[in-house]
PDB file of C-alpha atoms in Angstrom:
ATOM      1  CA  THR A 217     -27.920  23.568  -8.487  1.00 72.00           C
ATOM      2  CA  ALA A 218     -28.254  24.981 -11.747  1.00 81.00           C
ATOM      3  CA  GLN A 219     -27.019  28.366 -10.813  1.00 87.00           C
ATOM      4  CA  LEU A 220     -24.026  26.843  -9.138  1.00 84.00           C
ATOM      5  CA  ASN A 221     -23.318  24.690 -12.035  1.00 83.00           C
ATOM      6  CA  GLY A 222     -23.397  27.717 -14.289  1.00 87.00           C
ATOM      7  CA  LEU A 223     -20.396  29.491 -12.516  1.00 90.00           C
ATOM      8  CA  SER A 224     -17.056  29.761 -14.375  1.00 92.00           C
ATOM      9  CA  VAL A 225     -14.001  27.938 -13.197  1.00 93.00           C
ATOM     10  CA  ASP A 226     -12.610  31.401 -12.192  1.00 94.00           C
ATOM     11  CA  GLN A 227     -15.755  32.117 -10.003  1.00 95.00           C
ATOM     12  CA  ILE A 228     -15.457  28.749  -8.430  1.00 91.00           C
ATOM     13  CA  ALA A 229     -11.723  29.380  -7.707  1.00 92.00           C
ATOM     14  CA  ALA A 230     -12.826  32.596  -6.072  1.00 94.00           C
ATOM     15  CA  LEU A 231     -14.891  30.931  -3.541  1.00 92.00           C
ATOM     16  CA  SER A 232     -13.525  31.009   0.179  1.00 94.00           C
ATOM     17  CA  PRO A 233     -12.999  27.923   2.282  1.00 94.00           C
ATOM     18  CA  THR A 234     -16.072  29.104   4.372  1.00 95.00           C
ATOM     19  CA  GLN A 235     -18.154  29.343   1.346  1.00 94.00           C
ATOM     20  CA  VAL A 236     -17.178  25.948   0.004  1.00 92.00           C
ATOM     21  CA  ALA A 237     -17.784  24.320   3.311  1.00 93.00           C
ATOM     22  CA  ALA A 238     -21.243  25.738   3.367  1.00 93.00           C
ATOM     23  CA  LEU A 239     -22.257  23.864   0.125  1.00 91.00           C
ATOM     24  CA  SER A 240     -24.374  20.879   0.574  1.00 92.00           C
ATOM     25  CA  THR A 241     -23.298  17.365  -0.494  1.00 92.00           C
ATOM     26  CA  ALA A 242     -25.892  17.645  -3.333  1.00 91.00           C
ATOM     27  CA  GLN A 243     -24.419  20.912  -4.463  1.00 91.00           C
ATOM     28  CA  ILE A 244     -20.853  19.492  -4.473  1.00 91.00           C
ATOM     29  CA  ALA A 245     -22.012  16.311  -6.442  1.00 90.00           C
ATOM     30  CA  ALA A 246     -23.627  18.613  -8.964  1.00 90.00           C
ATOM     31  CA  LEU A 247     -20.283  20.523  -9.861  1.00 92.00           C
ATOM     32  CA  LYS A 248     -18.725  19.693 -13.227  1.00 93.00           C
ATOM     33  CA  THR A 249     -15.355  18.171 -13.189  1.00 94.00           C
ATOM     34  CA  SER A 250     -13.678  21.352 -14.358  1.00 94.00           C
ATOM     35  CA  GLN A 251     -15.169  23.055 -11.426  1.00 94.00           C
ATOM     36  CA  ILE A 252     -13.996  20.520  -9.012  1.00 93.00           C
ATOM     37  CA  ALA A 253     -10.448  20.914 -10.429  1.00 93.00           C
ATOM     38  CA  ALA A 254     -10.793  24.688  -9.859  1.00 94.00           C
ATOM     39  CA  ILE A 255     -11.443  24.551  -6.162  1.00 93.00           C
ATOM     40  CA  GLY A 256      -8.532  25.836  -4.206  1.00 92.00           C
ATOM     41  CA  THR A 257      -6.520  23.768  -1.770  1.00 93.00           C
ATOM     42  CA  ALA A 258      -7.630  25.511   1.265  1.00 94.00           C
ATOM     43  CA  SER A 259     -11.407  25.219   0.067  1.00 93.00           C
ATOM     44  CA  LEU A 260     -10.979  21.518  -0.890  1.00 93.00           C
ATOM     45  CA  ASN A 261      -9.539  21.056   2.719  1.00 93.00           C
ATOM     46  CA  ALA A 262     -12.687  22.682   4.186  1.00 94.00           C
ATOM     47  CA  LEU A 263     -15.147  20.138   2.589  1.00 93.00           C
ATOM     48  CA  SER A 264     -16.793  17.732   4.950  1.00 93.00           C
ATOM     49  CA  VAL A 265     -15.949  13.971   4.751  1.00 94.00           C
ATOM     50  CA  ALA A 266     -19.595  13.434   3.615  1.00 93.00           C
ATOM     51  CA  SER A 267     -19.114  15.791   0.732  1.00 93.00           C
ATOM     52  CA  ILE A 268     -15.773  14.057  -0.356  1.00 92.00           C
ATOM     53  CA  ALA A 269     -17.689  10.658  -0.129  1.00 91.00           C
ATOM     54  CA  ALA A 270     -20.438  12.071  -2.358  1.00 90.00           C
ATOM     55  CA  LEU A 271     -17.969  13.005  -5.076  1.00 92.00           C
ATOM     56  CA  ALA A 272     -18.483  11.054  -8.244  1.00 93.00           C
ATOM     57  CA  THR A 273     -15.577   8.992  -9.647  1.00 94.00           C
ATOM     58  CA  ALA A 274     -15.066  11.464 -12.438  1.00 95.00           C
ATOM     59  CA  GLN A 275     -14.848  14.362  -9.910  1.00 95.00           C
ATOM     60  CA  VAL A 276     -12.293  12.578  -7.893  1.00 94.00           C
ATOM     61  CA  ALA A 277     -10.188  11.713 -11.072  1.00 93.00           C
ATOM     62  CA  ALA A 278     -10.487  15.453 -11.888  1.00 94.00           C
ATOM     63  CA  LEU A 279      -8.491  16.486  -8.909  1.00 94.00           C
ATOM     64  CA  THR A 280      -4.951  17.693  -9.902  1.00 92.00           C
ATOM     65  CA  SER A 281      -1.980  16.273  -8.168  1.00 92.00           C
ATOM     66  CA  ASP A 282      -1.284  19.531  -6.372  1.00 92.00           C
ATOM     67  CA  ARG A 283      -4.626  19.296  -4.832  1.00 92.00           C
ATOM     68  CA  ILE A 284      -4.408  15.752  -3.423  1.00 95.00           C
ATOM     69  CA  PRO A 285      -1.924  16.615  -0.607  1.00 94.00           C
ATOM     70  CA  ALA A 286      -4.547  19.202   0.732  1.00 93.00           C
ATOM     71  CA  LEU A 287      -7.033  16.567   1.588  1.00 95.00           C
ATOM     72  CA  THR A 288      -7.179  15.644   5.340  1.00 96.00           C
ATOM     73  CA  THR A 289      -6.705  12.077   6.409  1.00 96.00           C
ATOM     74  CA  ALA A 290     -10.358  11.833   7.291  1.00 96.00           C
ATOM     75  CA  GLN A 291     -11.276  13.038   3.769  1.00 95.00           C
ATOM     76  CA  VAL A 292      -8.968  10.387   2.372  1.00 95.00           C
ATOM     77  CA  ALA A 293     -10.495   7.645   4.580  1.00 94.00           C
ATOM     78  CA  GLY A 294     -13.806   8.938   3.267  1.00 92.00           C
ATOM     79  CA  LEU A 295     -13.103   7.997  -0.325  1.00 93.00           C
ATOM     80  CA  GLU A 296     -15.164   5.320  -1.904  1.00 93.00           C
ATOM     81  CA  THR A 297     -13.230   2.295  -3.267  1.00 93.00           C
ATOM     82  CA  ALA A 298     -14.521   3.090  -6.775  1.00 93.00           C
ATOM     83  CA  ASP A 299     -13.278   6.669  -6.554  1.00 92.00           C
ATOM     84  CA  LEU A 300      -9.769   5.502  -5.159  1.00 90.00           C
ATOM     85  CA  ASP A 301      -9.623   2.952  -7.944  1.00 89.00           C
ATOM     86  CA  ALA A 302     -10.225   5.600 -10.560  1.00 89.00           C
ATOM     87  CA  MET A 303      -7.281   7.760  -9.351  1.00 93.00           C
ATOM     88  CA  SER A 304      -4.359   7.947 -11.612  1.00 94.00           C
ATOM     89  CA  THR A 305      -0.842   6.909 -10.515  1.00 94.00           C
ATOM     90  CA  ALA A 306       0.213  10.691 -10.483  1.00 94.00           C
ATOM     91  CA  GLN A 307      -2.516  11.160  -7.926  1.00 95.00           C
ATOM     92  CA  ILE A 308      -1.529   8.200  -5.953  1.00 94.00           C
ATOM     93  CA  LEU A 309       2.030   9.369  -5.994  1.00 93.00           C
ATOM     94  CA  ALA A 310       1.087  12.783  -4.786  1.00 95.00           C
ATOM     95  CA  MET A 311      -0.593  11.422  -1.589  1.00 95.00           C
ATOM     96  CA  THR A 312       1.393  12.030   1.628  1.00 96.00           C
ATOM     97  CA  SER A 313       2.368   9.181   3.868  1.00 95.00           C
ATOM     98  CA  ASP A 314      -0.092  10.263   6.481  1.00 96.00           C
ATOM     99  CA  GLN A 315      -2.819  10.068   3.912  1.00 96.00           C
ATOM    100  CA  VAL A 316      -1.706   6.631   2.778  1.00 95.00           C
ATOM    101  CA  ALA A 317      -1.594   5.373   6.364  1.00 95.00           C
ATOM    102  CA  SER A 318      -5.225   6.342   6.650  1.00 95.00           C
ATOM    103  CA  LEU A 319      -6.473   4.108   3.924  1.00 95.00           C
ATOM    104  CA  SER A 320      -8.464   1.196   5.237  1.00 94.00           C
ATOM    105  CA  THR A 321      -7.797  -2.518   4.169  1.00 95.00           C
ATOM    106  CA  VAL A 322     -10.950  -2.387   1.959  1.00 95.00           C
ATOM    107  CA  GLN A 323      -9.692   0.770   0.190  1.00 95.00           C
ATOM    108  CA  VAL A 324      -6.071  -0.608  -0.427  1.00 94.00           C
ATOM    109  CA  ARG A 325      -7.405  -3.983  -1.666  1.00 93.00           C
ATOM    110  CA  ALA A 326      -9.333  -1.991  -4.274  1.00 92.00           C
ATOM    111  CA  MET A 327      -6.223  -0.236  -5.596  1.00 94.00           C
ATOM    112  CA  SER A 328      -4.664  -1.700  -8.821  1.00 95.00           C
ATOM    113  CA  THR A 329      -1.155  -3.086  -9.017  1.00 95.00           C
ATOM    114  CA  ALA A 330      -0.050   0.073 -10.932  1.00 95.00           C
ATOM    115  CA  GLN A 331      -1.349   2.227  -8.022  1.00 95.00           C
ATOM    116  CA  VAL A 332       0.408   0.115  -5.355  1.00 95.00           C
ATOM    117  CA  ALA A 333       3.563   0.174  -7.472  1.00 95.00           C
ATOM    118  CA  ALA A 334       3.333   4.017  -7.444  1.00 94.00           C
ATOM    119  CA  LEU A 335       3.489   4.322  -3.601  1.00 95.00           C
ATOM    120  CA  SER A 336       6.698   5.731  -2.375  1.00 94.00           C
ATOM    121  CA  THR A 337       9.034   3.806   0.144  1.00 95.00           C
ATOM    122  CA  GLU A 338       7.712   6.219   2.786  1.00 95.00           C
ATOM    123  CA  ASP A 339       4.155   5.327   1.861  1.00 95.00           C
ATOM    124  CA  ILE A 340       4.790   1.763   2.093  1.00 95.00           C
ATOM    125  CA  ASN A 341       6.442   1.927   5.403  1.00 93.00           C
ATOM    126  CA  ALA A 342       3.558   3.995   6.777  1.00 94.00           C
ATOM    127  CA  VAL A 343       0.690   1.528   6.103  1.00 94.00           C
ATOM    128  CA  SER A 344      -0.329  -0.593   9.040  1.00 94.00           C
ATOM    129  CA  THR A 345       0.409  -4.307   9.426  1.00 95.00           C
ATOM    130  CA  THR A 346      -3.258  -4.947   9.048  1.00 95.00           C
ATOM    131  CA  VAL A 347      -3.193  -3.284   5.613  1.00 95.00           C
ATOM    132  CA  VAL A 348      -0.042  -5.202   4.520  1.00 95.00           C
ATOM    133  CA  ALA A 349      -1.666  -8.559   5.748  1.00 95.00           C
ATOM    134  CA  SER A 350      -4.577  -7.715   3.451  1.00 95.00           C
ATOM    135  CA  LEU A 351      -2.659  -7.111   0.220  1.00 96.00           C
ATOM    136  CA  THR A 352      -3.473  -9.533  -2.561  1.00 96.00           C
ATOM    137  CA  THR A 353      -0.753 -11.721  -4.062  1.00 94.00           C
ATOM    138  CA  ALA A 354      -0.972  -9.554  -7.189  1.00 95.00           C
ATOM    139  CA  GLN A 355      -0.386  -6.376  -5.369  1.00 96.00           C
ATOM    140  CA  LEU A 356       2.514  -7.797  -3.386  1.00 94.00           C
ATOM    141  CA  ALA A 357       4.044  -9.020  -6.706  1.00 92.00           C
ATOM    142  CA  ALA A 358       3.782  -5.413  -8.139  1.00 94.00           C
ATOM    143  CA  LEU A 359       5.985  -4.083  -5.297  1.00 95.00           C
ATOM    144  CA  SER A 360       9.578  -3.091  -6.386  1.00 95.00           C
ATOM    145  CA  ASN A 361      12.573  -4.468  -4.563  1.00 93.00           C
ATOM    146  CA  THR A 362      13.123  -1.100  -3.171  1.00 94.00           C
ATOM    147  CA  GLN A 363       9.520  -1.103  -1.762  1.00 95.00           C
ATOM    148  CA  ILE A 364      10.145  -4.528  -0.298  1.00 94.00           C
ATOM    149  CA  VAL A 365      13.295  -3.313   1.498  1.00 93.00           C
ATOM    150  CA  ALA A 366      11.086  -0.385   2.808  1.00 94.00           C
ATOM    151  CA  LEU A 367       8.887  -2.819   4.732  1.00 95.00           C
ATOM    152  CA  SER A 368       9.550  -2.768   8.409  1.00 94.00           C
ATOM    153  CA  THR A 369      10.228  -6.183  10.263  1.00 94.00           C
ATOM    154  CA  SER A 370       6.484  -5.945  11.759  1.00 95.00           C
ATOM    155  CA  GLN A 371       5.190  -5.402   8.265  1.00 96.00           C
ATOM    156  CA  VAL A 372       7.082  -8.608   7.005  1.00 95.00           C
ATOM    157  CA  ALA A 373       5.998 -10.564  10.096  1.00 94.00           C
ATOM    158  CA  ALA A 374       2.429  -9.799   9.141  1.00 95.00           C
ATOM    159  CA  LEU A 375       2.686 -11.511   5.770  1.00 94.00           C
ATOM    160  CA  SER A 376       0.787 -14.829   5.512  1.00 93.00           C
ATOM    161  CA  SER A 377       2.210 -17.947   4.298  1.00 91.00           C
ATOM    162  CA  THR A 378       0.339 -17.500   0.862  1.00 92.00           C
ATOM    163  CA  GLN A 379       1.670 -13.849   0.685  1.00 93.00           C
ATOM    164  CA  VAL A 380       5.296 -15.061   1.265  1.00 91.00           C
ATOM    165  CA  ALA A 381       4.994 -17.851  -1.271  1.00 87.00           C
ATOM    166  CA  ALA A 382       3.746 -15.332  -3.792  1.00 89.00           C
ATOM    167  CA  LEU A 383       7.010 -13.127  -3.421  1.00 89.00           C
ATOM    168  CA  THR A 384       9.281 -13.086  -6.579  1.00 88.00           C
ATOM    169  CA  ALA A 385      12.703 -14.505  -6.204  1.00 85.00           C
ATOM    170  CA  ALA A 386      14.095 -10.820  -6.393  1.00 88.00           C
ATOM    171  CA  GLN A 387      11.680  -9.758  -3.720  1.00 91.00           C
ATOM    172  CA  ARG A 388      12.789 -12.543  -1.434  1.00 86.00           C
ATOM    173  CA  ALA A 389      16.440 -11.780  -2.133  1.00 85.00           C
ATOM    174  CA  SER A 390      15.715  -8.285  -1.147  1.00 88.00           C
ATOM    175  CA  LEU A 391      14.521  -9.187   2.403  1.00 89.00           C
ATOM    176  CA  GLU A 392      17.127  -8.386   5.016  1.00 88.00           C
ATOM    177  CA  GLY A 393      18.142 -10.627   7.912  1.00 88.00           C
ATOM    178  CA  THR A 394      15.851  -9.190  10.480  1.00 91.00           C
ATOM    179  CA  ASP A 395      12.990  -9.445   8.023  1.00 92.00           C
ATOM    180  CA  ILE A 396      13.854 -13.213   7.460  1.00 91.00           C
ATOM    181  CA  GLN A 397      13.814 -13.674  11.264  1.00 92.00           C
ATOM    182  CA  SER A 398      10.411 -11.987  11.567  1.00 93.00           C
ATOM    183  CA  LEU A 399       8.586 -14.393   9.262  1.00 93.00           C
ATOM    184  CA  SER A 400       6.148 -16.675  11.010  1.00 93.00           C
ATOM    185  CA  THR A 401       6.985 -20.385  11.067  1.00 93.00           C
ATOM    186  CA  ALA A 402       3.704 -20.947   9.030  1.00 93.00           C
ATOM    187  CA  ALA A 403       5.167 -18.648   6.376  1.00 92.00           C
ATOM    188  CA  ILE A 404       8.331 -20.584   6.458  1.00 92.00           C
ATOM    189  CA  ALA A 405       6.413 -23.855   6.298  1.00 92.00           C
ATOM    190  CA  GLY A 406       4.686 -22.444   3.182  1.00 88.00           C
ATOM    191  CA  MET A 407       7.734 -21.712   1.193  1.00 88.00           C
ATOM    192  CA  THR A 408       8.539 -23.911  -1.737  1.00 88.00           C
ATOM    193  CA  THR A 409      11.726 -26.032  -2.063  1.00 89.00           C
ATOM    194  CA  ALA A 410      12.900 -23.668  -4.831  1.00 89.00           C
ATOM    195  CA  GLN A 411      12.282 -20.685  -2.528  1.00 88.00           C
ATOM    196  CA  VAL A 412      14.150 -22.155   0.429  1.00 90.00           C
ATOM    197  CA  ARG A 413      16.956 -23.286  -1.754  1.00 88.00           C
ATOM    198  CA  ALA A 414      17.143 -19.649  -3.173  1.00 88.00           C
ATOM    199  CA  LEU A 415      17.849 -18.163   0.199  1.00 88.00           C
ATOM    200  CA  THR A 416      21.371 -16.720   0.411  1.00 86.00           C
ATOM    201  CA  GLN A 417      23.733 -18.150   3.060  1.00 85.00           C
ATOM    202  CA  ASP A 418      23.322 -14.961   5.006  1.00 87.00           C
ATOM    203  CA  GLN A 419      19.568 -15.281   4.970  1.00 89.00           C
ATOM    204  CA  PHE A 420      19.616 -18.937   5.754  1.00 88.00           C
ATOM    205  CA  ALA A 421      22.076 -18.291   8.555  1.00 89.00           C
ATOM    206  CA  VAL A 422      19.626 -16.032  10.517  1.00 91.00           C
ATOM    207  CA  LEU A 423      16.778 -18.533  10.460  1.00 93.00           C
ATOM    208  CA  SER A 424      15.711 -19.383  13.981  1.00 94.00           C
ATOM    209  CA  ASN A 425      15.798 -23.042  15.173  1.00 95.00           C
ATOM    210  CA  ALA A 426      12.050 -22.812  15.230  1.00 95.00           C
ATOM    211  CA  GLN A 427      11.993 -21.573  11.507  1.00 95.00           C
ATOM    212  CA  VAL A 428      14.415 -24.346  10.548  1.00 94.00           C
ATOM    213  CA  ALA A 429      12.281 -26.913  12.246  1.00 94.00           C
ATOM    214  CA  ALA A 430       9.201 -25.509  10.305  1.00 94.00           C
ATOM    215  CA  LEU A 431      10.726 -26.236   6.961  1.00 93.00           C
ATOM    216  CA  SER A 432       8.960 -28.946   4.966  1.00 92.00           C
ATOM    217  CA  THR A 433      10.853 -32.285   4.604  1.00 93.00           C
ATOM    218  CA  ALA A 434      11.035 -31.682   0.889  1.00 93.00           C
ATOM    219  CA  ALA A 435      12.665 -28.140   1.484  1.00 91.00           C
ATOM    220  CA  VAL A 436      15.180 -29.579   3.763  1.00 92.00           C
ATOM    221  CA  VAL A 437      16.034 -32.467   1.391  1.00 93.00           C
ATOM    222  CA  ALA A 438      16.424 -29.895  -1.444  1.00 91.00           C
ATOM    223  CA  LEU A 439      18.922 -27.616   0.609  1.00 92.00           C
ATOM    224  CA  SER A 440      22.080 -26.827  -1.157  1.00 91.00           C
ATOM    225  CA  THR A 441      25.393 -28.426   0.039  1.00 91.00           C
ATOM    226  CA  ALA A 442      26.325 -24.816   0.978  1.00 90.00           C
ATOM    227  CA  GLN A 443      23.130 -24.308   3.098  1.00 90.00           C
ATOM    228  CA  VAL A 444      23.710 -27.630   4.854  1.00 90.00           C
ATOM    229  CA  ALA A 445      27.277 -26.641   5.647  1.00 90.00           C
ATOM    230  CA  SER A 446      26.205 -23.399   7.020  1.00 88.00           C
ATOM    231  CA  LEU A 447      23.740 -24.889   9.588  1.00 90.00           C
ATOM    232  CA  THR A 448      24.542 -23.814  13.188  1.00 91.00           C
ATOM    233  CA  THR A 449      24.534 -26.483  15.875  1.00 93.00           C
ATOM    234  CA  GLY A 450      21.232 -25.131  17.096  1.00 94.00           C
ATOM    235  CA  GLN A 451      19.835 -25.233  13.451  1.00 94.00           C
ATOM    236  CA  ALA A 452      21.078 -28.760  12.910  1.00 92.00           C
ATOM    237  CA  GLY A 453      19.617 -29.820  16.323  1.00 94.00           C
ATOM    238  CA  ALA A 454      16.118 -28.427  15.518  1.00 92.00           C
ATOM    239  CA  LEU A 455      15.905 -30.716  12.367  1.00 90.00           C
ATOM    240  CA  THR A 456      13.421 -33.512  13.002  1.00 86.00           C
TER     241      THR A 456
END
């Protein structure tokens, strides 16, 4: 690998995709960070998943933002958690929605709160419900109101009671009516009295009878007079 390691960045950049694809994982792993950064997008795309997985953390961090979109979804899925965690927010922002959607729950949980906050609304909407359900409370808290709004009803429905309880007041206020309706009864039951009381009248009005029945006694007792007055006959009848 000494010969390969001695090539200039211009020589590395001149390698064709076929030539780069012919390099072994050991050869790729031996390249300097400056050489990794010089690999063209087409050549980077030609690397095997094994070669991508063999990259050192510093090598992954050396990839410029314009190179990131060139990675295939299989290559992204092959990134080790340490490599993903070492990526800058600019690199994360450069990822396509398809690339983000290819990330596993293990990979996403390894991301920092800053990285999660850097995801675009399209990226957020692209992740699976399984990934959403695996987000840590710290990662959820890092999401902006705009990102919360971008969540689909099925993604919101995947949130656990612990996750819902961890949402900030501003985030909960961003939930749309269909999102509120999609929350599980367990998630509703896990809401604190302050969280329930903070629901707007519009949000409270869309709660199903089953969701109202799932409210804790303490939460019901803490309802505002406006919330009580807005109860439908069905919701009132669901109270135990």
